mmCIF file of C-alpha atoms in Angstrom:
data_model
loop_
_atom_site.group_PDB
_atom_site.id
_atom_site.type_symbol
_atom_site.label_atom_id
_atom_site.label_comp_id
_atom_site.label_asym_id
_atom_site.label_seq_id
_atom_site.Cartn_x
_atom_site.Cartn_y
_atom_site.Cartn_z
ATOM 1 C CA MET O 1 153.144 -144.966 -184.159
ATOM 2 C CA ASN O 2 154.874 -145.827 -187.547
ATOM 3 C CA ASP O 3 153.073 -149.162 -188.523
ATOM 4 C CA PRO O 4 149.800 -148.302 -190.398
ATOM 5 C CA VAL O 5 148.178 -151.646 -189.630
ATOM 6 C CA ILE O 6 148.810 -151.187 -185.857
ATOM 7 C CA ALA O 7 147.550 -147.628 -186.098
ATOM 8 C CA ALA O 8 144.334 -148.350 -188.184
ATOM 9 C CA GLN O 9 143.347 -151.109 -185.746
ATOM 10 C CA ARG O 10 144.089 -149.000 -182.711
ATOM 11 C CA ALA O 11 142.083 -146.012 -184.186
ATOM 12 C CA ALA O 12 139.187 -148.227 -184.984
ATOM 13 C CA LEU O 13 139.038 -149.414 -181.352
ATOM 14 C CA ILE O 14 139.237 -146.083 -179.981
ATOM 15 C CA ASP O 15 136.001 -145.109 -181.964
ATOM 16 C CA LEU O 16 134.332 -148.501 -180.699
ATOM 17 C CA TYR O 17 135.036 -147.643 -177.101
ATOM 18 C CA ARG O 18 134.118 -144.125 -177.308
ATOM 19 C CA ARG O 19 130.667 -145.449 -178.509
ATOM 20 C CA HIS O 20 130.325 -148.247 -176.064
ATOM 21 C CA ALA O 21 131.924 -147.154 -172.931
ATOM 22 C CA PRO O 22 129.924 -145.221 -170.268
ATOM 23 C CA PRO O 23 130.515 -141.650 -169.468
ATOM 24 C CA PRO O 24 133.150 -140.327 -167.074
ATOM 25 C CA GLY O 25 131.897 -140.976 -163.598
ATOM 26 C CA THR O 26 129.359 -143.676 -164.469
ATOM 27 C CA PRO O 27 130.486 -146.924 -162.871
ATOM 28 C CA TYR O 28 130.508 -149.980 -165.024
ATOM 29 C CA ALA O 29 131.539 -153.833 -164.865
ATOM 30 C CA LEU O 30 134.008 -155.576 -166.891
ATOM 31 C CA VAL O 31 133.475 -159.265 -166.465
ATOM 32 C CA ASP O 32 134.974 -162.680 -167.384
ATOM 33 C CA PHE O 33 138.618 -161.833 -166.172
ATOM 34 C CA PRO O 34 140.859 -164.367 -167.939
ATOM 35 C CA ASP O 35 142.710 -165.612 -164.824
ATOM 36 C CA HIS O 36 144.490 -168.586 -166.670
ATOM 37 C CA PRO O 37 147.901 -168.970 -168.489
ATOM 38 C CA ASN O 38 146.792 -168.128 -172.075
ATOM 39 C CA VAL O 39 148.859 -164.954 -172.687
ATOM 40 C CA GLY O 40 146.584 -163.874 -175.395
ATOM 41 C CA ASP O 41 143.485 -163.315 -173.253
ATOM 42 C CA SER O 42 145.600 -161.470 -170.796
ATOM 43 C CA ALA O 43 146.758 -159.286 -173.883
ATOM 44 C CA ILE O 44 143.211 -158.522 -174.628
ATOM 45 C CA TRP O 45 142.459 -157.462 -170.908
ATOM 46 C CA LEU O 46 145.502 -155.100 -170.730
ATOM 47 C CA GLY O 47 144.255 -153.634 -174.318
ATOM 48 C CA GLU O 48 140.776 -153.245 -172.798
ATOM 49 C CA ILE O 49 141.866 -151.580 -169.603
ATOM 50 C CA ALA O 50 144.073 -149.256 -171.732
ATOM 51 C CA LEU O 51 141.287 -148.318 -174.126
ATOM 52 C CA LEU O 52 138.764 -147.707 -171.441
ATOM 53 C CA ARG O 53 141.220 -145.329 -169.772
ATOM 54 C CA GLU O 54 142.007 -143.322 -172.923
ATOM 55 C CA VAL O 55 138.416 -142.744 -173.754
ATOM 56 C CA GLY O 56 137.738 -141.382 -170.176
ATOM 57 C CA ALA O 57 135.725 -144.261 -168.766
ATOM 58 C CA GLY O 58 138.391 -144.962 -166.256
ATOM 59 C CA ASP O 59 138.868 -148.410 -164.534
ATOM 60 C CA PRO O 60 135.763 -150.720 -164.045
ATOM 61 C CA ALA O 61 133.931 -150.424 -160.517
ATOM 62 C CA TYR O 62 133.355 -154.296 -160.664
ATOM 63 C CA VAL O 63 135.500 -157.195 -161.958
ATOM 64 C CA CYS O 64 135.070 -160.916 -161.785
ATOM 65 C CA ARG O 65 136.004 -164.115 -163.354
ATOM 66 C CA TRP O 66 133.285 -166.296 -165.062
ATOM 67 C CA ASP O 67 133.175 -168.516 -161.879
ATOM 68 C CA ASP O 68 133.077 -165.903 -159.047
ATOM 69 C CA PHE O 69 130.325 -163.498 -160.176
ATOM 70 C CA ASP O 70 128.728 -161.827 -156.977
ATOM 71 C CA GLU O 71 125.465 -160.219 -157.957
ATOM 72 C CA GLU O 72 125.145 -158.435 -154.640
ATOM 73 C CA ALA O 73 128.497 -156.827 -154.871
ATOM 74 C CA PHE O 74 128.110 -156.082 -158.721
ATOM 75 C CA ARG O 75 124.956 -154.092 -157.860
ATOM 76 C CA ALA O 76 126.529 -152.348 -155.035
ATOM 77 C CA ALA O 77 129.588 -151.469 -157.016
ATOM 78 C CA CYS O 78 127.412 -150.779 -160.113
ATOM 79 C CA PRO O 79 123.891 -149.503 -159.262
ATOM 80 C CA GLU O 80 123.737 -148.123 -162.817
ATOM 81 C CA GLY O 81 125.984 -148.443 -165.767
ATOM 82 C CA PRO O 82 126.771 -151.193 -168.533
ATOM 83 C CA ILE O 83 128.221 -154.818 -168.137
ATOM 84 C CA LEU O 84 131.104 -155.071 -170.684
ATOM 85 C CA ILE O 85 132.236 -158.634 -171.322
ATOM 86 C CA HIS O 86 135.746 -159.405 -172.009
ATOM 87 C CA GLY O 87 136.607 -160.052 -175.652
ATOM 88 C CA GLY O 88 138.417 -162.975 -177.124
ATOM 89 C CA GLY O 89 137.626 -166.278 -178.892
ATOM 90 C CA ASN O 90 135.157 -168.057 -176.554
ATOM 91 C CA LEU O 91 131.850 -167.110 -178.033
ATOM 92 C CA GLY O 92 130.433 -170.358 -178.861
ATOM 93 C CA ASP O 93 130.553 -174.053 -177.476
ATOM 94 C CA ILE O 94 134.261 -174.952 -177.306
ATOM 95 C CA TRP O 95 134.796 -173.150 -174.212
ATOM 96 C CA PRO O 96 131.269 -173.680 -172.548
ATOM 97 C CA HIS O 97 132.169 -172.167 -168.910
ATOM 98 C CA HIS O 98 132.523 -168.666 -170.672
ATOM 99 C CA GLN O 99 129.580 -169.266 -172.998
ATOM 100 C CA HIS O 100 127.250 -170.225 -169.983
ATOM 101 C CA PHE O 101 128.243 -167.232 -168.012
ATOM 102 C CA ARG O 102 127.566 -164.820 -171.012
ATOM 103 C CA GLU O 103 124.094 -166.342 -171.412
ATOM 104 C CA ALA O 104 123.556 -166.168 -167.643
ATOM 105 C CA LEU O 105 124.253 -162.344 -167.639
ATOM 106 C CA LEU O 106 121.962 -161.794 -170.450
ATOM 107 C CA THR O 107 119.046 -163.764 -168.752
ATOM 108 C CA ARG O 108 119.681 -161.967 -165.196
ATOM 109 C CA PHE O 109 120.216 -158.562 -166.232
ATOM 110 C CA PRO O 110 117.662 -157.454 -169.125
ATOM 111 C CA ASP O 111 117.811 -153.928 -167.374
ATOM 112 C CA ARG O 112 121.329 -153.341 -168.309
ATOM 113 C CA ARG O 113 123.014 -152.396 -171.407
ATOM 114 C CA ILE O 114 125.465 -155.433 -172.016
ATOM 115 C CA VAL O 115 128.298 -155.124 -174.604
ATOM 116 C CA GLN O 116 130.250 -157.902 -175.771
ATOM 117 C CA LEU O 117 133.642 -156.702 -176.648
ATOM 118 C CA PRO O 118 135.240 -158.033 -179.809
ATOM 119 C CA GLN O 119 134.948 -161.823 -180.078
ATOM 120 C CA SER O 120 135.210 -164.841 -182.687
ATOM 121 C CA ILE O 121 132.364 -167.146 -182.963
ATOM 122 C CA ARG O 122 132.314 -170.871 -183.220
ATOM 123 C CA PHE O 123 129.615 -173.086 -182.549
ATOM 124 C CA ARG O 124 130.219 -176.730 -183.530
ATOM 125 C CA ASP O 125 126.534 -177.802 -182.437
ATOM 126 C CA PRO O 126 123.733 -175.582 -184.085
ATOM 127 C CA ALA O 127 121.363 -176.316 -181.326
ATOM 128 C CA ASN O 128 123.950 -174.262 -178.855
ATOM 129 C CA ARG O 129 123.909 -171.601 -181.308
ATOM 130 C CA ASP O 130 120.002 -171.510 -181.449
ATOM 131 C CA ARG O 131 119.939 -171.548 -177.631
ATOM 132 C CA PHE O 132 122.150 -168.484 -177.550
ATOM 133 C CA ALA O 133 119.965 -166.896 -180.353
ATOM 134 C CA ALA O 134 116.969 -167.116 -178.067
ATOM 135 C CA THR O 135 118.724 -165.857 -175.028
ATOM 136 C CA VAL O 136 119.859 -162.779 -177.092
ATOM 137 C CA ALA O 137 116.488 -162.124 -178.573
ATOM 138 C CA ARG O 138 115.028 -161.686 -175.048
ATOM 139 C CA HIS O 139 117.481 -159.090 -174.188
ATOM 140 C CA PRO O 140 116.534 -155.539 -175.151
ATOM 141 C CA ASP O 141 120.067 -153.767 -175.276
ATOM 142 C CA PHE O 142 122.733 -156.402 -176.002
ATOM 143 C CA HIS O 143 125.514 -155.283 -178.399
ATOM 144 C CA LEU O 144 127.919 -157.677 -180.125
ATOM 145 C CA CYS O 145 131.472 -156.818 -181.652
ATOM 146 C CA LEU O 146 133.138 -159.451 -183.951
ATOM 147 C CA ARG O 147 136.629 -159.638 -184.887
ATOM 148 C CA ASP O 148 136.322 -161.172 -188.473
ATOM 149 C CA ASP O 149 133.879 -161.290 -191.380
ATOM 150 C CA ALA O 150 132.697 -164.711 -190.752
ATOM 151 C CA SER O 151 131.785 -164.094 -187.228
ATOM 152 C CA LEU O 152 130.038 -160.899 -188.102
ATOM 153 C CA ALA O 153 127.878 -162.741 -191.035
ATOM 154 C CA GLU O 154 127.011 -165.466 -188.627
ATOM 155 C CA ALA O 155 125.926 -163.020 -185.962
ATOM 156 C CA ARG O 156 123.835 -161.088 -188.320
ATOM 157 C CA ALA O 157 122.281 -164.194 -189.738
ATOM 158 C CA HIS O 158 121.171 -165.721 -186.350
ATOM 159 C CA PHE O 159 121.359 -163.135 -183.425
ATOM 160 C CA ALA O 160 118.685 -160.419 -183.116
ATOM 161 C CA CYS O 161 120.987 -157.508 -181.652
ATOM 162 C CA PRO O 162 123.427 -154.851 -183.185
ATOM 163 C CA SER O 163 126.441 -156.341 -184.544
ATOM 164 C CA GLU O 164 129.602 -154.635 -185.810
ATOM 165 C CA LEU O 165 133.151 -155.606 -186.983
ATOM 166 C CA ALA O 166 136.057 -154.513 -184.620
ATOM 167 C CA PRO O 167 139.675 -155.305 -184.156
ATOM 168 C CA ASP O 168 141.039 -157.428 -181.210
ATOM 169 C CA SER O 169 141.331 -155.220 -178.172
ATOM 170 C CA ALA O 170 144.941 -156.221 -177.768
ATOM 171 C CA PHE O 171 145.754 -153.647 -180.450
ATOM 172 C CA GLY O 172 145.003 -151.186 -177.826
ATOM 173 C CA LEU O 173 148.355 -151.866 -176.512
ATOM 174 C CA GLY O 174 150.055 -150.099 -179.445
ATOM 175 C CA ALA O 175 153.589 -150.979 -180.732
ATOM 176 C CA LEU O 176 155.720 -152.804 -178.041
ATOM 177 C CA ALA O 177 159.539 -153.098 -177.732
ATOM 178 C CA ARG O 178 161.193 -156.335 -177.539
ATOM 179 C CA PRO O 179 161.990 -156.937 -173.978
ATOM 180 C CA VAL O 180 164.932 -159.520 -174.711
ATOM 181 C CA LYS O 181 167.158 -160.111 -177.598
ATOM 182 C CA PRO O 182 166.591 -163.368 -179.858
ATOM 183 C CA ASP O 183 168.293 -166.504 -178.475
ATOM 184 C CA CYS O 184 166.898 -168.799 -181.328
ATOM 185 C CA ASP O 185 166.544 -168.572 -185.097
ATOM 186 C CA VAL O 186 162.806 -169.512 -184.960
ATOM 187 C CA LEU O 187 160.457 -169.552 -182.172
ATOM 188 C CA MET O 188 157.499 -172.011 -182.839
ATOM 189 C CA LEU O 189 154.306 -171.113 -180.805
ATOM 190 C CA LEU O 190 152.145 -173.956 -181.515
ATOM 191 C CA ARG O 191 148.561 -174.607 -179.762
ATOM 192 C CA SER O 192 148.453 -177.885 -177.484
ATOM 193 C CA ASP O 193 144.632 -177.173 -176.583
ATOM 194 C CA ALA O 194 141.218 -177.760 -177.874
ATOM 195 C CA GLU O 195 141.659 -175.477 -180.984
ATOM 196 C CA ARG O 196 144.730 -177.224 -182.403
ATOM 197 C CA ALA O 197 144.369 -177.934 -186.025
ATOM 198 C CA ALA O 198 144.837 -181.538 -187.309
ATOM 199 C CA ARG O 199 148.249 -181.038 -189.001
ATOM 200 C CA ASP O 200 151.730 -182.674 -188.985
ATOM 201 C CA ASP O 201 154.081 -180.289 -187.535
ATOM 202 C CA ASP O 202 157.053 -182.695 -187.157
ATOM 203 C CA GLY O 203 159.097 -181.168 -190.115
ATOM 204 C CA LEU O 204 158.619 -177.641 -188.376
ATOM 205 C CA ARG O 205 159.740 -178.999 -185.042
ATOM 206 C CA ALA O 206 162.739 -180.659 -186.492
ATOM 207 C CA LEU O 207 163.999 -177.403 -188.089
ATOM 208 C CA ARG O 208 167.564 -176.632 -186.936
ATOM 209 C CA GLY O 209 167.777 -173.538 -184.784
ATOM 210 C CA ALA O 210 164.145 -173.770 -183.710
ATOM 211 C CA VAL O 211 162.481 -173.860 -180.505
ATOM 212 C CA ALA O 212 158.841 -175.251 -180.219
ATOM 213 C CA LEU O 213 156.462 -174.734 -177.324
ATOM 214 C CA ASP O 214 153.188 -173.291 -176.200
ATOM 215 C CA TRP O 215 152.506 -170.583 -173.728
ATOM 216 C CA LEU O 216 150.102 -172.530 -171.503
ATOM 217 C CA GLU O 217 152.736 -173.448 -168.736
ATOM 218 C CA GLU O 218 153.666 -170.687 -166.203
ATOM 219 C CA GLU O 219 155.156 -170.208 -162.939
ATOM 220 C CA PRO O 220 152.807 -168.955 -160.139
ATOM 221 C CA VAL O 221 151.374 -165.374 -160.720
ATOM 222 C CA THR O 222 152.027 -163.414 -157.811
ATOM 223 C CA GLY O 223 149.750 -160.356 -158.381
ATOM 224 C CA THR O 224 146.440 -159.974 -156.510
ATOM 225 C CA ASP O 225 144.916 -157.109 -158.632
ATOM 226 C CA PRO O 226 143.346 -158.604 -161.907
ATOM 227 C CA THR O 227 145.259 -156.111 -164.316
ATOM 228 C CA GLU O 228 148.725 -156.819 -162.510
ATOM 229 C CA ARG O 229 148.074 -160.477 -162.977
ATOM 230 C CA ALA O 230 147.235 -159.832 -166.618
ATOM 231 C CA ARG O 231 150.413 -157.787 -166.805
ATOM 232 C CA GLN O 232 152.721 -160.289 -165.370
ATOM 233 C CA ARG O 233 151.364 -162.891 -167.991
ATOM 234 C CA VAL O 234 151.754 -160.696 -170.893
ATOM 235 C CA GLU O 235 155.320 -159.705 -169.882
ATOM 236 C CA ARG O 236 156.044 -163.543 -169.734
ATOM 237 C CA GLY O 237 154.603 -163.938 -173.398
ATOM 238 C CA LEU O 238 156.513 -160.906 -174.699
ATOM 239 C CA ARG O 239 159.678 -162.196 -173.280
ATOM 240 C CA LEU O 240 159.008 -165.797 -174.776
ATOM 241 C CA LEU O 241 158.053 -164.408 -178.198
ATOM 242 C CA SER O 242 161.130 -162.118 -178.322
ATOM 243 C CA ARG O 243 163.430 -165.224 -178.185
ATOM 244 C CA GLY O 244 162.790 -165.841 -181.703
ATOM 245 C CA ASP O 245 164.592 -163.941 -184.494
ATOM 246 C CA ARG O 246 161.542 -165.232 -186.387
ATOM 247 C CA ILE O 247 158.091 -166.730 -185.139
ATOM 248 C CA VAL O 248 155.855 -169.446 -186.397
ATOM 249 C CA THR O 249 152.468 -169.689 -184.702
ATOM 250 C CA ASP O 250 148.975 -170.893 -184.931
ATOM 251 C CA ARG O 251 147.899 -168.754 -182.145
ATOM 252 C CA LEU O 252 145.889 -165.627 -183.000
ATOM 253 C CA HIS O 253 147.668 -163.565 -180.320
ATOM 254 C CA GLY O 254 151.102 -164.990 -181.245
ATOM 255 C CA HIS O 255 150.378 -163.300 -184.384
ATOM 256 C CA ILE O 256 149.021 -160.026 -182.832
ATOM 257 C CA LEU O 257 151.930 -159.799 -180.286
ATOM 258 C CA ALA O 258 154.481 -160.599 -182.924
ATOM 259 C CA LEU O 259 153.116 -157.640 -184.991
ATOM 260 C CA LEU O 260 153.068 -155.404 -181.968
ATOM 261 C CA LEU O 261 156.766 -156.383 -181.307
ATOM 262 C CA GLY O 262 157.711 -155.851 -184.935
ATOM 263 C CA ILE O 263 158.823 -159.522 -185.484
ATOM 264 C CA ARG O 264 158.658 -161.251 -188.785
ATOM 265 C CA HIS O 265 156.483 -164.395 -188.598
ATOM 266 C CA VAL O 266 154.389 -167.057 -190.388
ATOM 267 C CA ILE O 267 150.936 -167.830 -189.248
ATOM 268 C CA LEU O 268 149.120 -171.027 -189.473
ATOM 269 C CA ASP O 269 145.610 -171.614 -188.480
ATOM 270 C CA ASN O 270 143.630 -172.935 -185.598
ATOM 271 C CA ASP O 271 141.077 -175.935 -186.067
ATOM 272 C CA TYR O 272 138.011 -173.333 -187.266
ATOM 273 C CA GLY O 273 139.905 -170.774 -189.342
ATOM 274 C CA LYS O 274 140.272 -168.046 -186.553
ATOM 275 C CA VAL O 275 143.534 -166.856 -187.368
ATOM 276 C CA ALA O 276 143.308 -166.770 -191.201
ATOM 277 C CA ALA O 277 139.763 -164.812 -190.756
ATOM 278 C CA TYR O 278 141.474 -162.353 -188.616
ATOM 279 C CA HIS O 279 144.415 -161.919 -190.880
ATOM 280 C CA ALA O 280 142.049 -161.388 -193.794
ATOM 281 C CA ALA O 281 139.973 -158.804 -191.916
ATOM 282 C CA TRP O 282 142.797 -156.840 -190.450
ATOM 283 C CA THR O 283 146.402 -157.647 -190.970
ATOM 284 C CA ALA O 284 146.838 -158.741 -194.419
ATOM 285 C CA GLY O 285 148.569 -155.611 -195.269
ATOM 286 C CA SER O 286 151.573 -156.099 -192.889
ATOM 287 C CA PRO O 287 154.915 -156.979 -194.351
ATOM 288 C CA LEU O 288 155.805 -158.874 -191.381
ATOM 289 C CA VAL O 289 153.545 -161.781 -191.659
ATOM 290 C CA ARG O 290 153.084 -164.587 -194.295
ATOM 291 C CA GLN O 291 150.360 -166.940 -194.145
ATOM 292 C CA ALA O 292 150.646 -170.741 -194.624
ATOM 293 C CA ALA O 293 148.286 -173.600 -194.977
ATOM 294 C CA THR O 294 150.601 -176.420 -194.162
ATOM 295 C CA ALA O 295 153.767 -177.066 -192.082
ATOM 296 C CA GLU O 296 155.575 -177.220 -195.584
ATOM 297 C CA GLU O 297 154.372 -173.768 -196.592
ATOM 298 C CA ALA O 298 155.461 -172.463 -193.240
ATOM 299 C CA LEU O 299 158.924 -173.634 -193.779
ATOM 300 C CA ALA O 300 158.872 -172.111 -197.238
ATOM 301 C CA GLY O 301 157.790 -168.963 -195.669
ATOM 302 C CA LEU O 302 160.458 -168.708 -193.187
ATOM 303 C CA MET O 303 162.931 -169.068 -195.995
ATOM 304 C CA ALA O 304 161.349 -166.334 -198.352
#
């Protein structure tokens, strides 16, 4: 692997997973499978599976989404062993279904080690943060991994559990080859969901030779195995990103996958600073990325 930014994050993840994954032969659960069109979450899942295999833990004995957890099936598959919670950007109150599931696990399984794989934190209502803090305080063996320094500081200020800084698990995939050749000068992957920043992107969208879209629309996914479903979604995302000779994105995994693909790109932020925080913590040393605060700066970055 030639890119030192990718190599450093992958090495940090291998160290993290060696410390938190169970020994070979011990069953474990990996929960909150992201069965939805957001390619970034599927990239995290594939990175998690790759890292767990690499450190010798093998595949999880039990997998579920946030909405189909079955305690009887879980205990049958994992009479011992930890619960690993899928990483991402849903620790907080923006995406409440995932947070409520996380809190339910902490409440129902005080007898199990629970490891939250690398996440970003965002609570818009301090009362929701305080409720989670009380839940964490009651669990004797919860471990929290955070993707950026702001999230780590918030965790250490409010949550009574071991907390540590770690890269996003999608870097477990390592460097990737472009699956298709570019067919446009600039591919603009811009959020259309609850994390979109209040920003005027009309100038970006009007740029000649640019294609603007989000990756939340997908054709039906045919796989039945969760990891196969994730693979199909990531392949779609890689084809989409590879269309651009260059990329502009305000999605964290637009940034991460562009790095893994070796594509020059400009990053804008989401509504609470997640992309910039990750860039500052882990990827600022890459010559492939420029950071912009406004659409005008993004346009200037494309020309640099």
